Amino acid sequence: MVLPFGGKPALAAPTLAPSDPHEARDIVVNIKTRQFDPATLSLQSGEKVRLILRNQDVELHAFVPISLFQNATLQVSGNGAPEFGPQGLLRILLPSKGQTEILFVPQQPGTYPFLCDLPGHVMNGTVVVQE
Ligand SMILES: [Cu+2]
């Protein structure tokens, strides 16, 4: 097992930031004409990632990750509005022309869907975390 952050196990608290944000790999997802682009993201388990969500539409969108951020340490910045629950990050509302950055380290390999849950929006994507 490879432990992130200088050998210390990752904690479940969503407010803890990864130790050095400058080493992260940037992954940009543009939101345009009610689509996530790209819709499939390929991440590596244990790598530090800065997920950058850019809403280029003139309407509000939401980023709703399913299970991806459970037990992950993360840091959210930008002008989106994040909502947290007991399991961590639930949803981010992205204003028109807004941008949000999520700094985190994916842990558990698997396939994690995400979507926009605003009424009438059929917008889906997938994060694949590889071993
Ligand atoms: Cu939307």
CSV table of N, CA and C and ligand atoms in Angstrom, one decimal:
chain,number,residue,atom,x,y,z
A,1,MET,N,0.8,-1.2,0.0
A,1,MET,CA,0.0,0.0,0.0
A,1,MET,C,0.9,1.3,0.0
A,2,VAL,N,0.5,2.2,-0.8
A,2,VAL,CA,1.3,3.4,-0.9
A,2,VAL,C,0.5,4.5,-0.2
A,3,LEU,N,1.2,5.1,0.8
A,3,LEU,CA,0.5,6.1,1.6
A,3,LEU,C,0.9,7.5,1.0
A,4,PRO,N,-0.1,8.4,0.8
A,4,PRO,CA,0.1,9.7,0.3
A,4,PRO,C,0.6,10.6,1.4
A,5,PHE,N,1.1,11.8,1.1
A,5,PHE,CA,1.4,12.8,2.1
A,5,PHE,C,2.5,12.4,3.0
A,6,GLY,N,3.6,12.1,2.5
A,6,GLY,CA,4.7,11.8,3.3
A,6,GLY,C,4.5,10.7,4.3
A,7,GLY,N,3.8,9.6,3.9
A,7,GLY,CA,3.6,8.5,4.7
A,7,GLY,C,2.5,8.5,5.7
A,8,LYS,N,1.8,9.6,5.8
A,8,LYS,CA,0.7,9.7,6.8
A,8,LYS,C,-0.6,9.2,6.0
A,9,PRO,N,-1.4,8.4,6.6
A,9,PRO,CA,-2.6,8.0,6.0
A,9,PRO,C,-3.5,9.2,5.8
A,10,ALA,N,-4.3,9.2,4.7
A,10,ALA,CA,-5.2,10.3,4.4
A,10,ALA,C,-6.3,10.2,5.4
A,11,LEU,N,-6.8,11.4,5.8
A,11,LEU,CA,-7.9,11.5,6.8
A,11,LEU,C,-9.2,11.7,6.0
A,12,ALA,N,-10.3,11.4,6.7
A,12,ALA,CA,-11.6,11.5,6.0
A,12,ALA,C,-12.1,13.0,6.0
A,13,ALA,N,-11.6,13.8,6.8
A,13,ALA,CA,-12.1,15.1,7.0
A,13,ALA,C,-12.0,15.9,5.7
A,14,PRO,N,-13.1,16.5,5.1
A,14,PRO,CA,-13.1,17.1,3.8
A,14,PRO,C,-12.4,18.4,3.8
A,15,THR,N,-12.1,19.0,5.0
A,15,THR,CA,-11.5,20.3,5.0
A,15,THR,C,-9.9,20.3,5.0
A,16,LEU,N,-9.4,19.1,5.1
A,16,LEU,CA,-7.9,19.0,5.2
A,16,LEU,C,-7.4,19.1,3.7
A,17,ALA,N,-6.4,20.0,3.5
A,17,ALA,CA,-5.9,20.1,2.2
A,17,ALA,C,-4.7,19.2,2.0
A,18,PRO,N,-4.5,18.7,0.8
A,18,PRO,CA,-3.3,18.0,0.5
A,18,PRO,C,-2.1,18.9,0.8
A,19,SER,N,-0.9,18.3,1.1
A,19,SER,CA,0.2,19.1,1.7
A,19,SER,C,0.8,20.1,0.7
A,20,ASP,N,0.9,19.8,-0.5
A,20,ASP,CA,1.5,20.7,-1.5
A,20,ASP,C,0.7,20.8,-2.7
A,21,PRO,N,-0.1,21.9,-2.9
A,21,PRO,CA,-1.0,22.0,-4.0
A,21,PRO,C,-0.2,22.2,-5.4
A,22,HIS,N,1.1,22.5,-5.3
A,22,HIS,CA,1.8,22.8,-6.5
A,22,HIS,C,2.2,21.6,-7.3
A,23,GLU,N,2.2,20.4,-6.7
A,23,GLU,CA,2.6,19.2,-7.4
A,23,GLU,C,1.4,18.6,-8.1
A,24,ALA,N,0.3,19.1,-8.1
A,24,ALA,CA,-0.9,18.5,-8.6
A,24,ALA,C,-0.9,18.5,-10.1
A,25,ARG,N,-1.5,17.5,-10.7
A,25,ARG,CA,-1.8,17.4,-12.2
A,25,ARG,C,-3.1,18.1,-12.5
A,26,ASP,N,-3.1,19.1,-13.4
A,26,ASP,CA,-4.3,19.8,-13.7
A,26,ASP,C,-5.2,19.0,-14.7
A,27,ILE,N,-6.4,18.8,-14.4
A,27,ILE,CA,-7.4,18.2,-15.3
A,27,ILE,C,-8.5,19.2,-15.5
A,28,VAL,N,-8.7,19.6,-16.7
A,28,VAL,CA,-9.7,20.6,-17.0
A,28,VAL,C,-11.0,20.0,-17.6
A,29,VAL,N,-12.1,20.3,-17.0
A,29,VAL,CA,-13.4,19.9,-17.6
A,29,VAL,C,-14.2,21.1,-18.0
A,30,ASN,N,-14.4,21.3,-19.2
A,30,ASN,CA,-15.2,22.4,-19.7
A,30,ASN,C,-16.7,22.0,-19.7
A,31,ILE,N,-17.5,22.9,-19.3
A,31,ILE,CA,-19.0,22.7,-19.4
A,31,ILE,C,-19.5,23.7,-20.4
A,32,LYS,N,-20.1,23.1,-21.5
A,32,LYS,CA,-20.5,23.9,-22.6
A,32,LYS,C,-21.7,23.3,-23.3
A,33,THR,N,-22.7,24.0,-23.7
A,33,THR,CA,-23.9,23.5,-24.4
A,33,THR,C,-24.4,22.3,-23.6
A,34,ARG,N,-24.5,22.4,-22.3
A,34,ARG,CA,-25.0,21.3,-21.5
A,34,ARG,C,-24.2,20.0,-21.6
A,35,GLN,N,-22.9,20.1,-21.8
A,35,GLN,CA,-22.1,18.9,-21.8
A,35,GLN,C,-20.8,19.1,-21.0
A,36,PHE,N,-20.4,18.0,-20.4
A,36,PHE,CA,-19.1,17.9,-19.8
A,36,PHE,C,-18.0,17.5,-20.9
A,37,ASP,N,-17.0,18.3,-21.0
A,37,ASP,CA,-16.0,18.0,-22.0
A,37,ASP,C,-14.6,18.1,-21.4
A,38,PRO,N,-13.8,17.0,-21.2
A,38,PRO,CA,-14.2,15.7,-21.6
A,38,PRO,C,-15.2,15.1,-20.6
A,39,ALA,N,-16.0,14.1,-21.1
A,39,ALA,CA,-17.0,13.4,-20.2
A,39,ALA,C,-16.3,12.3,-19.4
A,40,THR,N,-15.2,11.8,-19.9
A,40,THR,CA,-14.5,10.7,-19.2
A,40,THR,C,-13.1,11.2,-18.8
A,41,LEU,N,-12.9,11.0,-17.5
A,41,LEU,CA,-11.6,11.4,-16.9
A,41,LEU,C,-10.9,10.2,-16.4
A,42,SER,N,-9.6,10.1,-16.7
A,42,SER,CA,-8.8,9.0,-16.3
A,42,SER,C,-7.8,9.5,-15.2
A,43,LEU,N,-7.9,9.0,-14.0
A,43,LEU,CA,-7.0,9.4,-12.9
A,43,LEU,C,-6.3,8.2,-12.4
A,44,GLN,N,-5.2,8.4,-11.7
A,44,GLN,CA,-4.4,7.4,-11.1
A,44,GLN,C,-4.6,7.4,-9.6
A,45,SER,N,-4.8,6.3,-9.1
A,45,SER,CA,-4.9,6.2,-7.6
A,45,SER,C,-3.6,6.7,-7.0
A,46,GLY,N,-3.8,7.6,-6.0
A,46,GLY,CA,-2.6,8.1,-5.3
A,46,GLY,C,-2.0,9.3,-5.9
A,47,GLU,N,-2.4,9.7,-7.1
A,47,GLU,CA,-1.8,10.9,-7.7
A,47,GLU,C,-2.6,12.2,-7.2
A,48,LYS,N,-1.9,13.2,-7.1
A,48,LYS,CA,-2.5,14.5,-6.6
A,48,LYS,C,-3.1,15.2,-7.9
A,49,VAL,N,-4.3,15.5,-7.8
A,49,VAL,CA,-5.0,16.1,-9.0
A,49,VAL,C,-5.7,17.4,-8.7
A,50,ARG,N,-5.6,18.3,-9.6
A,50,ARG,CA,-6.4,19.5,-9.5
A,50,ARG,C,-7.5,19.5,-10.6
A,51,LEU,N,-8.7,19.2,-10.2
A,51,LEU,CA,-9.8,19.1,-11.1
A,51,LEU,C,-10.4,20.5,-11.3
A,52,ILE,N,-10.3,21.0,-12.5
A,52,ILE,CA,-10.8,22.4,-12.8
A,52,ILE,C,-12.0,22.3,-13.6
A,53,LEU,N,-13.1,22.8,-13.1
A,53,LEU,CA,-14.4,22.8,-13.7
A,53,LEU,C,-14.7,24.2,-14.2
A,54,ARG,N,-14.9,24.4,-15.5
A,54,ARG,CA,-15.2,25.7,-16.1
A,54,ARG,C,-16.6,25.7,-16.8
A,55,ASN,N,-17.5,26.5,-16.2
A,55,ASN,CA,-18.8,26.6,-16.8
A,55,ASN,C,-18.8,27.7,-17.9
A,56,GLN,N,-18.8,27.3,-19.2
A,56,GLN,CA,-18.7,28.3,-20.2
A,56,GLN,C,-20.1,28.7,-20.8
A,57,ASP,N,-21.1,28.1,-20.2
A,57,ASP,CA,-22.5,28.4,-20.6
A,57,ASP,C,-23.0,29.7,-19.9
A,58,VAL,N,-24.1,30.1,-20.5
A,58,VAL,CA,-24.7,31.3,-19.9
A,58,VAL,C,-25.7,30.9,-18.8
A,59,GLU,N,-25.8,29.7,-18.4
A,59,GLU,CA,-26.7,29.2,-17.4
A,59,GLU,C,-26.0,28.5,-16.3
A,60,LEU,N,-26.6,28.4,-15.2
A,60,LEU,CA,-26.1,27.7,-14.0
A,60,LEU,C,-26.0,26.2,-14.3
A,61,HIS,N,-24.9,25.6,-13.8
A,61,HIS,CA,-24.8,24.1,-13.8
A,61,HIS,C,-24.3,23.6,-12.4
A,62,ALA,N,-24.5,22.3,-12.3
A,62,ALA,CA,-24.0,21.7,-11.0
A,62,ALA,C,-23.1,20.5,-11.4
A,63,PHE,N,-22.1,20.3,-10.5
A,63,PHE,CA,-21.3,19.2,-10.6
A,63,PHE,C,-21.6,18.3,-9.4
A,64,VAL,N,-22.1,17.1,-9.6
A,64,VAL,CA,-22.5,16.2,-8.6
A,64,VAL,C,-21.7,14.9,-8.7
A,65,PRO,N,-20.7,14.7,-7.9
A,65,PRO,CA,-19.9,13.5,-8.0
A,65,PRO,C,-20.5,12.4,-7.1
A,66,ILE,N,-20.5,11.2,-7.7
A,66,ILE,CA,-21.1,10.1,-6.9
A,66,ILE,C,-20.0,9.3,-6.3
A,67,SER,N,-19.8,9.3,-5.0
A,67,SER,CA,-18.9,8.5,-4.3
A,67,SER,C,-17.4,8.9,-4.4
A,68,LEU,N,-17.1,9.7,-5.4
A,68,LEU,CA,-15.7,9.9,-5.7
A,68,LEU,C,-14.9,10.5,-4.6
A,69,PHE,N,-15.5,11.4,-3.8
A,69,PHE,CA,-14.8,12.1,-2.7
A,69,PHE,C,-15.0,11.5,-1.3
A,70,GLN,N,-15.6,10.3,-1.3
A,70,GLN,CA,-15.7,9.7,0.0
A,70,GLN,C,-14.3,9.3,0.5
A,71,ASN,N,-14.0,9.6,1.7
A,71,ASN,CA,-12.7,9.3,2.4
A,71,ASN,C,-11.6,10.0,1.7
A,72,ALA,N,-11.8,11.0,0.9
A,72,ALA,CA,-10.8,11.8,0.3
A,72,ALA,C,-10.5,13.1,1.0
A,73,THR,N,-9.3,13.5,1.1
A,73,THR,CA,-9.0,14.8,1.6
A,73,THR,C,-9.1,15.7,0.4
A,74,LEU,N,-9.7,16.9,0.5
A,74,LEU,CA,-9.8,17.7,-0.6
A,74,LEU,C,-9.9,19.2,-0.2
A,75,GLN,N,-9.6,20.0,-1.2
A,75,GLN,CA,-9.7,21.5,-1.0
A,75,GLN,C,-10.4,22.1,-2.2
A,76,VAL,N,-11.4,22.9,-2.0
A,76,VAL,CA,-12.2,23.4,-3.0
A,76,VAL,C,-12.0,24.9,-3.1
A,77,SER,N,-11.7,25.5,-4.3
A,77,SER,CA,-11.6,26.9,-4.4
A,77,SER,C,-12.3,27.4,-5.7
A,78,GLY,N,-12.3,28.7,-5.9
A,78,GLY,CA,-13.0,29.2,-7.1
A,78,GLY,C,-14.3,29.8,-6.7
A,79,ASN,N,-15.1,30.2,-7.7
A,79,ASN,CA,-16.4,30.9,-7.3
A,79,ASN,C,-17.6,30.0,-7.4
A,80,GLY,N,-17.4,28.7,-7.5
A,80,GLY,CA,-18.5,27.8,-7.4
A,80,GLY,C,-19.0,27.7,-5.9
A,81,ALA,N,-20.2,27.2,-5.7
A,81,ALA,CA,-20.7,27.0,-4.3
A,81,ALA,C,-20.8,25.6,-3.9
A,82,PRO,N,-19.8,25.1,-3.1
A,82,PRO,CA,-19.8,23.7,-2.8
A,82,PRO,C,-20.8,23.4,-1.6
A,83,GLU,N,-21.3,22.2,-1.6
A,83,GLU,CA,-22.2,21.7,-0.5
A,83,GLU,C,-21.6,20.5,0.0
A,84,PHE,N,-21.5,20.4,1.3
A,84,PHE,CA,-20.9,19.3,2.0
A,84,PHE,C,-21.9,18.5,2.8
A,85,GLY,N,-21.8,17.2,2.9
A,85,GLY,CA,-22.6,16.4,3.8
A,85,GLY,C,-21.6,15.6,4.6
A,86,PRO,N,-22.2,14.7,5.4
A,86,PRO,CA,-21.4,13.8,6.3
A,86,PRO,C,-20.4,13.0,5.5
A,87,GLN,N,-20.7,12.6,4.3
A,87,GLN,CA,-19.8,11.8,3.5
A,87,GLN,C,-18.8,12.7,2.7
A,88,GLY,N,-18.8,14.0,2.8
A,88,GLY,CA,-17.9,14.8,2.1
A,88,GLY,C,-18.6,15.7,1.1
A,89,LEU,N,-17.9,16.0,0.0
A,89,LEU,CA,-18.5,16.9,-1.0
A,89,LEU,C,-19.7,16.3,-1.7
A,90,LEU,N,-20.8,17.0,-1.7
A,90,LEU,CA,-22.0,16.5,-2.4
A,90,LEU,C,-22.2,17.1,-3.8
A,91,ARG,N,-21.9,18.4,-3.9
A,91,ARG,CA,-22.3,19.1,-5.1
A,91,ARG,C,-21.6,20.4,-5.2
A,92,ILE,N,-21.4,20.9,-6.4
A,92,ILE,CA,-20.9,22.2,-6.5
A,92,ILE,C,-21.8,22.9,-7.5
A,93,LEU,N,-22.3,24.1,-7.2
A,93,LEU,CA,-23.1,24.9,-8.1
A,93,LEU,C,-22.1,25.8,-8.8
A,94,LEU,N,-22.1,25.8,-10.1
A,94,LEU,CA,-21.2,26.6,-10.9
A,94,LEU,C,-22.0,27.7,-11.7
A,95,PRO,N,-21.8,29.0,-11.3
A,95,PRO,CA,-22.4,30.1,-12.0
A,95,PRO,C,-21.9,30.1,-13.5
A,96,SER,N,-22.7,30.8,-14.3
A,96,SER,CA,-22.3,31.1,-15.6
A,96,SER,C,-20.9,31.7,-15.6
A,97,LYS,N,-20.0,31.2,-16.5
A,97,LYS,CA,-18.6,31.6,-16.6
A,97,LYS,C,-17.8,31.4,-15.3
A,98,GLY,N,-18.3,30.6,-14.4
A,98,GLY,CA,-17.7,30.3,-13.2
A,98,GLY,C,-16.6,29.2,-13.3
A,99,GLN,N,-15.7,29.2,-12.3
A,99,GLN,CA,-14.7,28.1,-12.3
A,99,GLN,C,-14.5,27.6,-10.8
A,100,THR,N,-14.4,26.3,-10.7
A,100,THR,CA,-14.1,25.7,-9.4
A,100,THR,C,-12.9,24.8,-9.6
A,101,GLU,N,-12.1,24.8,-8.5
A,101,GLU,CA,-10.9,23.8,-8.5
A,101,GLU,C,-11.1,22.9,-7.3
A,102,ILE,N,-10.9,21.7,-7.6
A,102,ILE,CA,-10.9,20.7,-6.5
A,102,ILE,C,-9.6,20.0,-6.5
A,103,LEU,N,-8.9,20.2,-5.4
A,103,LEU,CA,-7.6,19.5,-5.2
A,103,LEU,C,-7.8,18.3,-4.3
A,104,PHE,N,-7.4,17.1,-4.8
A,104,PHE,CA,-7.6,15.9,-4.1
A,104,PHE,C,-6.7,14.8,-4.6
A,105,VAL,N,-6.7,13.7,-3.9
A,105,VAL,CA,-5.9,12.5,-4.3
A,105,VAL,C,-6.9,11.4,-4.3
A,106,PRO,N,-7.3,10.9,-5.5
A,106,PRO,CA,-8.1,9.7,-5.6
A,106,PRO,C,-7.5,8.5,-4.9
A,107,GLN,N,-8.2,7.7,-4.2
A,107,GLN,CA,-7.6,6.6,-3.5
A,107,GLN,C,-8.1,5.3,-4.0
A,108,GLN,N,-9.4,5.1,-4.0
A,108,GLN,CA,-9.9,3.7,-4.3
A,108,GLN,C,-10.1,3.6,-5.8
A,109,PRO,N,-9.4,2.7,-6.5
A,109,PRO,CA,-9.7,2.5,-7.9
A,109,PRO,C,-11.1,2.1,-8.2
A,110,GLY,N,-11.7,2.6,-9.3
A,110,GLY,CA,-13.0,2.3,-9.6
A,110,GLY,C,-13.6,3.3,-10.6
A,111,THR,N,-14.9,3.2,-10.9
A,111,THR,CA,-15.5,4.0,-11.9
A,111,THR,C,-16.6,4.8,-11.1
A,112,TYR,N,-16.5,6.2,-11.2
A,112,TYR,CA,-17.3,7.1,-10.5
A,112,TYR,C,-18.1,8.0,-11.4
A,113,PRO,N,-19.4,7.9,-11.5
A,113,PRO,CA,-20.1,8.8,-12.3
A,113,PRO,C,-20.2,10.2,-11.7
A,114,PHE,N,-20.4,11.2,-12.6
A,114,PHE,CA,-20.8,12.5,-12.1
A,114,PHE,C,-21.8,13.1,-13.0
A,115,LEU,N,-22.5,14.1,-12.6
A,115,LEU,CA,-23.7,14.6,-13.4
A,115,LEU,C,-24.0,16.0,-12.9
A,116,CYS,N,-24.9,16.6,-13.7
A,116,CYS,CA,-25.5,17.9,-13.4
A,116,CYS,C,-26.9,17.5,-13.1
A,117,ASP,N,-27.4,17.9,-11.9
A,117,ASP,CA,-28.7,17.5,-11.4
A,117,ASP,C,-29.8,18.6,-11.6
A,118,LEU,N,-29.4,19.6,-12.3
A,118,LEU,CA,-30.4,20.7,-12.5
A,118,LEU,C,-31.6,20.2,-13.4
A,119,PRO,N,-32.8,20.7,-13.2
A,119,PRO,CA,-33.9,20.2,-13.9
A,119,PRO,C,-33.8,20.4,-15.4
A,120,GLY,N,-34.0,19.3,-16.1
A,120,GLY,CA,-33.9,19.3,-17.6
A,120,GLY,C,-32.6,19.1,-18.2
A,121,HIS,N,-31.5,19.2,-17.3
A,121,HIS,CA,-30.2,19.0,-17.8
A,121,HIS,C,-29.8,17.5,-17.9
A,122,VAL,N,-29.5,17.0,-19.0
A,122,VAL,CA,-29.1,15.6,-19.1
A,122,VAL,C,-27.6,15.6,-19.3
A,123,MET,N,-26.8,15.7,-18.3
A,123,MET,CA,-25.4,15.9,-18.4
A,123,MET,C,-24.7,14.9,-17.5
A,124,ASN,N,-23.9,14.0,-18.1
A,124,ASN,CA,-23.3,12.9,-17.3
A,124,ASN,C,-21.8,12.8,-17.7
A,125,GLY,N,-21.0,12.3,-16.8
A,125,GLY,CA,-19.6,12.0,-17.0
A,125,GLY,C,-19.2,10.9,-16.1
A,126,THR,N,-17.9,10.5,-16.3
A,126,THR,CA,-17.4,9.4,-15.6
A,126,THR,C,-15.9,9.7,-15.2
A,127,VAL,N,-15.6,9.4,-13.9
A,127,VAL,CA,-14.2,9.5,-13.5
A,127,VAL,C,-13.7,8.0,-13.3
A,128,VAL,N,-12.7,7.7,-14.0
A,128,VAL,CA,-12.1,6.3,-13.8
A,128,VAL,C,-10.8,6.5,-13.1
A,129,VAL,N,-10.8,5.9,-11.9
A,129,VAL,CA,-9.5,5.8,-11.1
A,129,VAL,C,-8.9,4.5,-11.3
A,130,GLN,N,-7.7,4.6,-11.8
A,130,GLN,CA,-6.9,3.3,-12.1
A,130,GLN,C,-5.9,3.0,-11.0
A,131,GLU,N,-5.6,1.7,-10.9
A,131,GLU,CA,-4.8,1.2,-9.8
A,131,GLU,C,-3.4,1.9,-9.9
B,1,CU,CU,-26.4,21.6,-16.1
